XYZ file of C-alpha atoms in Angstrom:
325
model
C -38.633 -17.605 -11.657
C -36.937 -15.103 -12.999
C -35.900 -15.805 -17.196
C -32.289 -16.203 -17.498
C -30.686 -13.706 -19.851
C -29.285 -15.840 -22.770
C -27.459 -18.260 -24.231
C -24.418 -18.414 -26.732
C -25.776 -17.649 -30.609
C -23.290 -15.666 -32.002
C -19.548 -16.030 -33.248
C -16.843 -14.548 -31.332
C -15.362 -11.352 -31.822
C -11.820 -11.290 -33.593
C -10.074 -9.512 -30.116
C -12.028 -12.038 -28.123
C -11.131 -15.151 -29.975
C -7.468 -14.075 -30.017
C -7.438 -14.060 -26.258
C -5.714 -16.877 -24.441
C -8.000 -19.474 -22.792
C -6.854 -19.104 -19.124
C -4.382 -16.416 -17.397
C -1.383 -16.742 -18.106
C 0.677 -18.165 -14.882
C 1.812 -15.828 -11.847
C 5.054 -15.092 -12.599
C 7.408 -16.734 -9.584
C 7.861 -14.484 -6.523
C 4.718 -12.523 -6.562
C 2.753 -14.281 -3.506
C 5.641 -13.665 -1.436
C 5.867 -10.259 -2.668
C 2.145 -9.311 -1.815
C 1.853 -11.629 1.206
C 4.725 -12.621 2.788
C 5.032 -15.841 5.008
C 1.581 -16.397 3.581
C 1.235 -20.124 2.286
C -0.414 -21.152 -1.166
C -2.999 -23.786 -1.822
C -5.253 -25.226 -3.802
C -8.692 -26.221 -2.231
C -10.936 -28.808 -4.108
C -14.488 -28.203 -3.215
C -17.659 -29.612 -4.602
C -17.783 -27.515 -7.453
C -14.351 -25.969 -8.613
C -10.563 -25.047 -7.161
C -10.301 -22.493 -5.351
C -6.520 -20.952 -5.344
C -6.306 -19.869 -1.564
C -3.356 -18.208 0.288
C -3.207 -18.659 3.933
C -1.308 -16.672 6.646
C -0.772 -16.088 10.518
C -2.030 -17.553 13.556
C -5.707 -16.793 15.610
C -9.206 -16.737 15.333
C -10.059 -17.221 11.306
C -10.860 -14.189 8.823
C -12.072 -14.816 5.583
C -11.470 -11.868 3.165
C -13.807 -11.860 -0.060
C -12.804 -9.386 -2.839
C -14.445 -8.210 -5.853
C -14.864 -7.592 -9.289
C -12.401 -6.764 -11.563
C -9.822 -7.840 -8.780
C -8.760 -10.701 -6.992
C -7.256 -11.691 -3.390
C -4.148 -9.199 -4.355
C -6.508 -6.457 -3.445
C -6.016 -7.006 0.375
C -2.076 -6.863 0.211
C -2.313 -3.433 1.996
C -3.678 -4.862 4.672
C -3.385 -8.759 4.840
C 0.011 -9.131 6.662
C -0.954 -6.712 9.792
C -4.421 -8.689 10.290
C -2.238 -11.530 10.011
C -0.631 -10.521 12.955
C -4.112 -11.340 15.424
C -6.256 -13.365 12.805
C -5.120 -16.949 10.628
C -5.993 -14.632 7.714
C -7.915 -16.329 4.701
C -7.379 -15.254 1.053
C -9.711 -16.575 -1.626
C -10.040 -16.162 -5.550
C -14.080 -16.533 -6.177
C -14.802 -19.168 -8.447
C -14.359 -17.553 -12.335
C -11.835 -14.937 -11.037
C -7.965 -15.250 -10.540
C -6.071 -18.344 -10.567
C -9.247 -20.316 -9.625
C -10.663 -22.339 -11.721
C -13.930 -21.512 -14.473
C -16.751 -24.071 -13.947
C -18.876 -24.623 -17.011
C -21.924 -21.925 -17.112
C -25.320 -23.130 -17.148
C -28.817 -21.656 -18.978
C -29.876 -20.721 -15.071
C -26.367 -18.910 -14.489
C -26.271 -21.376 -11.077
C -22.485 -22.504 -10.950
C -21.420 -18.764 -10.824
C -24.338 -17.345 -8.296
C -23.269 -15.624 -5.105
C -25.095 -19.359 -3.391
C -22.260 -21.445 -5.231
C -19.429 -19.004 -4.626
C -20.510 -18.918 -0.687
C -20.546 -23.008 -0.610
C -17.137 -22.773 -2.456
C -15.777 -20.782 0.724
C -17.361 -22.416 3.694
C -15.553 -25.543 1.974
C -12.458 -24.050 1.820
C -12.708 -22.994 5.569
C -13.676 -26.373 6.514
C -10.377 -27.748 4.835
C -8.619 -25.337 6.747
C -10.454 -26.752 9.929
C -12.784 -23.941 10.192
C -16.364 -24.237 11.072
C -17.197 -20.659 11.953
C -15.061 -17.602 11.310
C -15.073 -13.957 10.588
C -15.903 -12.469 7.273
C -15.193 -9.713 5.013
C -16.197 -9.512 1.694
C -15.783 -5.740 -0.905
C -17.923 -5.698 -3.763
C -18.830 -8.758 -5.217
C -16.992 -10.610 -2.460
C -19.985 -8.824 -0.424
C -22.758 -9.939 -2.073
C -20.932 -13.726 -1.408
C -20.747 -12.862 1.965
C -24.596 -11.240 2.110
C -25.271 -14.769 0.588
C -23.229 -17.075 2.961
C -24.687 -15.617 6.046
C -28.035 -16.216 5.352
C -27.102 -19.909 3.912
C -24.790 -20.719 6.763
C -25.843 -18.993 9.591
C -24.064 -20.777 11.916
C -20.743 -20.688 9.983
C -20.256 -16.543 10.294
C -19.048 -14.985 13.540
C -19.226 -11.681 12.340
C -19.609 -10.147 9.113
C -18.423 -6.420 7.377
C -19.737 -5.575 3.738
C -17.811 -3.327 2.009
C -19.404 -0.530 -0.701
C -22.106 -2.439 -1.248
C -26.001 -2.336 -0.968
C -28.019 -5.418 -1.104
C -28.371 -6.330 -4.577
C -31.964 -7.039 -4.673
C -32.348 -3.059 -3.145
C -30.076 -1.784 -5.896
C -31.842 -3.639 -8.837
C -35.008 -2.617 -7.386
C -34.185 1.030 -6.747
C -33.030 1.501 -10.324
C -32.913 4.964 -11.768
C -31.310 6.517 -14.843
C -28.461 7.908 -12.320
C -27.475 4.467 -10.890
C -27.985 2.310 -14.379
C -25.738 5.487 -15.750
C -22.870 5.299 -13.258
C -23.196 1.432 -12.807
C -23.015 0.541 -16.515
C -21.592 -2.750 -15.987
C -24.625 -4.139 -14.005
C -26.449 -3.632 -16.943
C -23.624 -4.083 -19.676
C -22.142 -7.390 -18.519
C -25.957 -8.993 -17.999
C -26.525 -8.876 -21.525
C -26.980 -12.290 -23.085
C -23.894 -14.260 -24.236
C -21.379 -14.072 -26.080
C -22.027 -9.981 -26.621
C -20.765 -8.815 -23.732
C -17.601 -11.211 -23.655
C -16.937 -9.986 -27.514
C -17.154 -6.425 -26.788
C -14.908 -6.801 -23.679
C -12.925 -8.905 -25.753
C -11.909 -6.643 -27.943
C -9.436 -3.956 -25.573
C -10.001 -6.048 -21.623
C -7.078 -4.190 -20.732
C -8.805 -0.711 -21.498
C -12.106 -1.969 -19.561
C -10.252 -3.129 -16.587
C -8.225 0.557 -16.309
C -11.212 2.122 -17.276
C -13.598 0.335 -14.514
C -10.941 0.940 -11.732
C -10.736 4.086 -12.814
C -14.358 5.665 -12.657
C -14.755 4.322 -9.215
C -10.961 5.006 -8.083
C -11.383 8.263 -6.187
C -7.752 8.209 -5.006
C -5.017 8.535 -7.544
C -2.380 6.290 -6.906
C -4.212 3.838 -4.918
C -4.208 1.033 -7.176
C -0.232 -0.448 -6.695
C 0.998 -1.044 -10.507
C 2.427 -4.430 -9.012
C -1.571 -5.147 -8.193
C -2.757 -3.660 -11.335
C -0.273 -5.835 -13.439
C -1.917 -9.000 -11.146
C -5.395 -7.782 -12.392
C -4.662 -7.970 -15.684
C -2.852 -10.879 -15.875
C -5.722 -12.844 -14.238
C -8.614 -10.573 -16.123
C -7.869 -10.640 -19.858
C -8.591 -14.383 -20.904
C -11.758 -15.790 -22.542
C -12.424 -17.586 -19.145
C -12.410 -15.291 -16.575
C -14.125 -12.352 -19.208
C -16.462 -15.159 -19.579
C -16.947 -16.049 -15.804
C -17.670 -12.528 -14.720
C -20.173 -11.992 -17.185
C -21.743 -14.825 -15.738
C -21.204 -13.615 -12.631
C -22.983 -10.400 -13.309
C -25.936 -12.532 -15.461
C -26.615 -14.394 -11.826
C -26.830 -11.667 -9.617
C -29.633 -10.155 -12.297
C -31.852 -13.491 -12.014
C -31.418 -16.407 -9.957
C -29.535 -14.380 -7.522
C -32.490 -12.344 -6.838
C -34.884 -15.258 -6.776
C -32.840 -16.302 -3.495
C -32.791 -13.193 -2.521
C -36.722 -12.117 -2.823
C -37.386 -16.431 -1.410
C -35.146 -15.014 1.847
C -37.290 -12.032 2.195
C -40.385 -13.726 1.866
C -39.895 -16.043 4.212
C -38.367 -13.774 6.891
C -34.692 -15.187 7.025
C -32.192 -12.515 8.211
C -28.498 -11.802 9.005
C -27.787 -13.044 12.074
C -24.500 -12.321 12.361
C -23.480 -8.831 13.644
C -23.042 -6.711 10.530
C -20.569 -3.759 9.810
C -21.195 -1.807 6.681
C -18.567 0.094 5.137
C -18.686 2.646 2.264
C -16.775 4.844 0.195
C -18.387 8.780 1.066
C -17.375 9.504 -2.923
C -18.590 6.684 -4.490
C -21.851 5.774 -5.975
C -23.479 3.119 -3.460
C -22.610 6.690 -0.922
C -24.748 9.025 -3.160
C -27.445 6.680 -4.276
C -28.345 4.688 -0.515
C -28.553 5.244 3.018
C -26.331 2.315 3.318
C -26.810 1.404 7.139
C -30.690 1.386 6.509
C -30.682 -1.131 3.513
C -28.442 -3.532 5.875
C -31.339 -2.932 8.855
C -33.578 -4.218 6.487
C -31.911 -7.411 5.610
C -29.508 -8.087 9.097
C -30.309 -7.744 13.298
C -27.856 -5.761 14.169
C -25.542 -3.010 12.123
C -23.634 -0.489 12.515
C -21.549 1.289 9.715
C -19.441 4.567 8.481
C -18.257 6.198 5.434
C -14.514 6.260 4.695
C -13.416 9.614 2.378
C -12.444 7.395 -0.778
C -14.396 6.036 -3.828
C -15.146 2.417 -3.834
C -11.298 0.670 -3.472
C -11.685 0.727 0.622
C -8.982 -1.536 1.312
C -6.431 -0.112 -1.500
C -7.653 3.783 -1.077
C -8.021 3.668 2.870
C -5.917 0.975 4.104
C -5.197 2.443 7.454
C -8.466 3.423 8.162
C -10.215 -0.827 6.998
C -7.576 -1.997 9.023
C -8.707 -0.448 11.789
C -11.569 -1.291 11.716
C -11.572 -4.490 11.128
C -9.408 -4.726 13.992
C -11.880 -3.276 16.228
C -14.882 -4.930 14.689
C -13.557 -8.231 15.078
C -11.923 -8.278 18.221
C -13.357 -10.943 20.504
């Protein structure tokens, strides 16, 4: 087992502790203005709420986003998938308007394992058993996760910018523990991380958009506005630390038990990748995926890591073809 990585011993910074609790709440309009005709709810599932939007009519699509973002990231794209697909729109668990479950000393109620059973819930109270799924960043690893958990649940599956995250913690070099600071930063034990963050979120936020940003302008300033409102509270700085804590220990142990005993991605995979980002440089993506998954494809889009924001046209389309019956 791998040791977890901490638990609270210190006092909290002064920036942290003057931090509200919880975001603040979404100001009235801005669903509709992201997603229009898109419904709201709030799914109860066996370990937290999940704050879901909803939208269209056809075969189901579950879109996973990342960190430091939330389901606002897919707004480029949402309503014209919603056109074919009954389009599915998550917060993880810890992030957005969902709720913060209490952490544990073995970082389990915020590993990509809960996070997945949090969304095959959510589809199921949608009437969903099986569905298509796209998850960006962290919402990848969930979706990595899910597949091999549910097998039976995932139709089809695209990963976006992302490696496996056992391959990229193993393959560690000064380059990728340079560029990727906060895979190291955020695992550090509580409350350090948190306090550090605590003291300027809105600066890290920016300033992690903006190293792996490699289109100006891509990031709306109605989304960015969403990000921060949701990012820069004690809970969700809190929650994404743990988030990051998991992925560095029990995640893996999953992970490496997976490997061990063969278990593979059944569902046909689609990788995705920024050309300009890091994952690009760093991994032949396609052939880390045909080590974990029967049968991928994939392509690089010309954009840094923000596929759906920087290259809207060009996700949409493909997702369109990928998941066409």
């Amino acid at each position: 087992m791998t040791p977890t990585l901490g638990t609270p011993n210190t006092p909290q910074s002064a920036g942290y502790a003057q931090l509200p609790e919880l975001p603040a709440p979404m100001p009235p309009g801005v669903e509709a203005h992201f997603f229009p005709g898109f419904t709201v709810h709030a799914v109860a599932t066996s370990g937290a709420t999940i704050h879901v939007l909803r939208g269209g009519t056809g075969p189901p699509l579950l879109l996973l986003h990342g960190h430091p973002e939330t389901h606002v990231m897919w707004h480029k794209i949402a309503g014209e998938l919603a056109r074919d697909y009954t389009v599915v729109l998550p917060d993880l668990r810890g992030y957005g308007d969902s709720s913060k479950p209490a952490s544990s000393p073995d970082h389990g109620p915020h590993s990509f394992r809960s996070m997945a059973q949090d969304q095959v819930e959510v589809m199921a109270h949608f009437g969903f058993d099986t569905f298509f799924l796209a998850g960006h960043d962290r919402g990848g690893r969930v979706a990595h996760r899910l597949c091999l958990d549910h097998p039976g649940a995932v139709r089809k599956v695209c990963v976006l910018d992302i490696a496996p995250t056992l391959t990229m913690y193993a393959d560690t070099n000064q380059e990728f523990a340079t560029r990727y600071v906060w895979w190291f930063f955020q695992i550090q034990p509580t409350p350090v991380p948190e306090n550090l963050i605590g003291f300027d979120p809105t600066y890290y936020l920016q300033h992690h958009l903006a190293v792996q940003n490699k289109t100006p302008g891509a990031i709306a300033p109605d989304a960015l506005r969403e990000y921060l409102r949701c990012y820069c509270c004690q809970n969700t700085i809190h929650a994404v630390c743990e988030d990051y804590r998991a992925a560095a220990s029990i995640d893996l142990d999953h992970d490496r038990a997976d490997d061990a005993a063969g278990h593979r991605v059944t569902a046909p995979l689609l990788a995705l990748w920024g050309a300009r980002g890091t994952v690009a440089r760093l991994w032949n993506v396609v052939a880390t995926w045909q080590a974990k998954a029967t049968t991928v494809r994939g392509e690089a889009l010309d954009c840094g890591h923000f596929l759906p924001e920087e290259q809207p046209q060009a996700v949409l389309a493909h997702f369109q073809t990928f998941f066409r019956d």
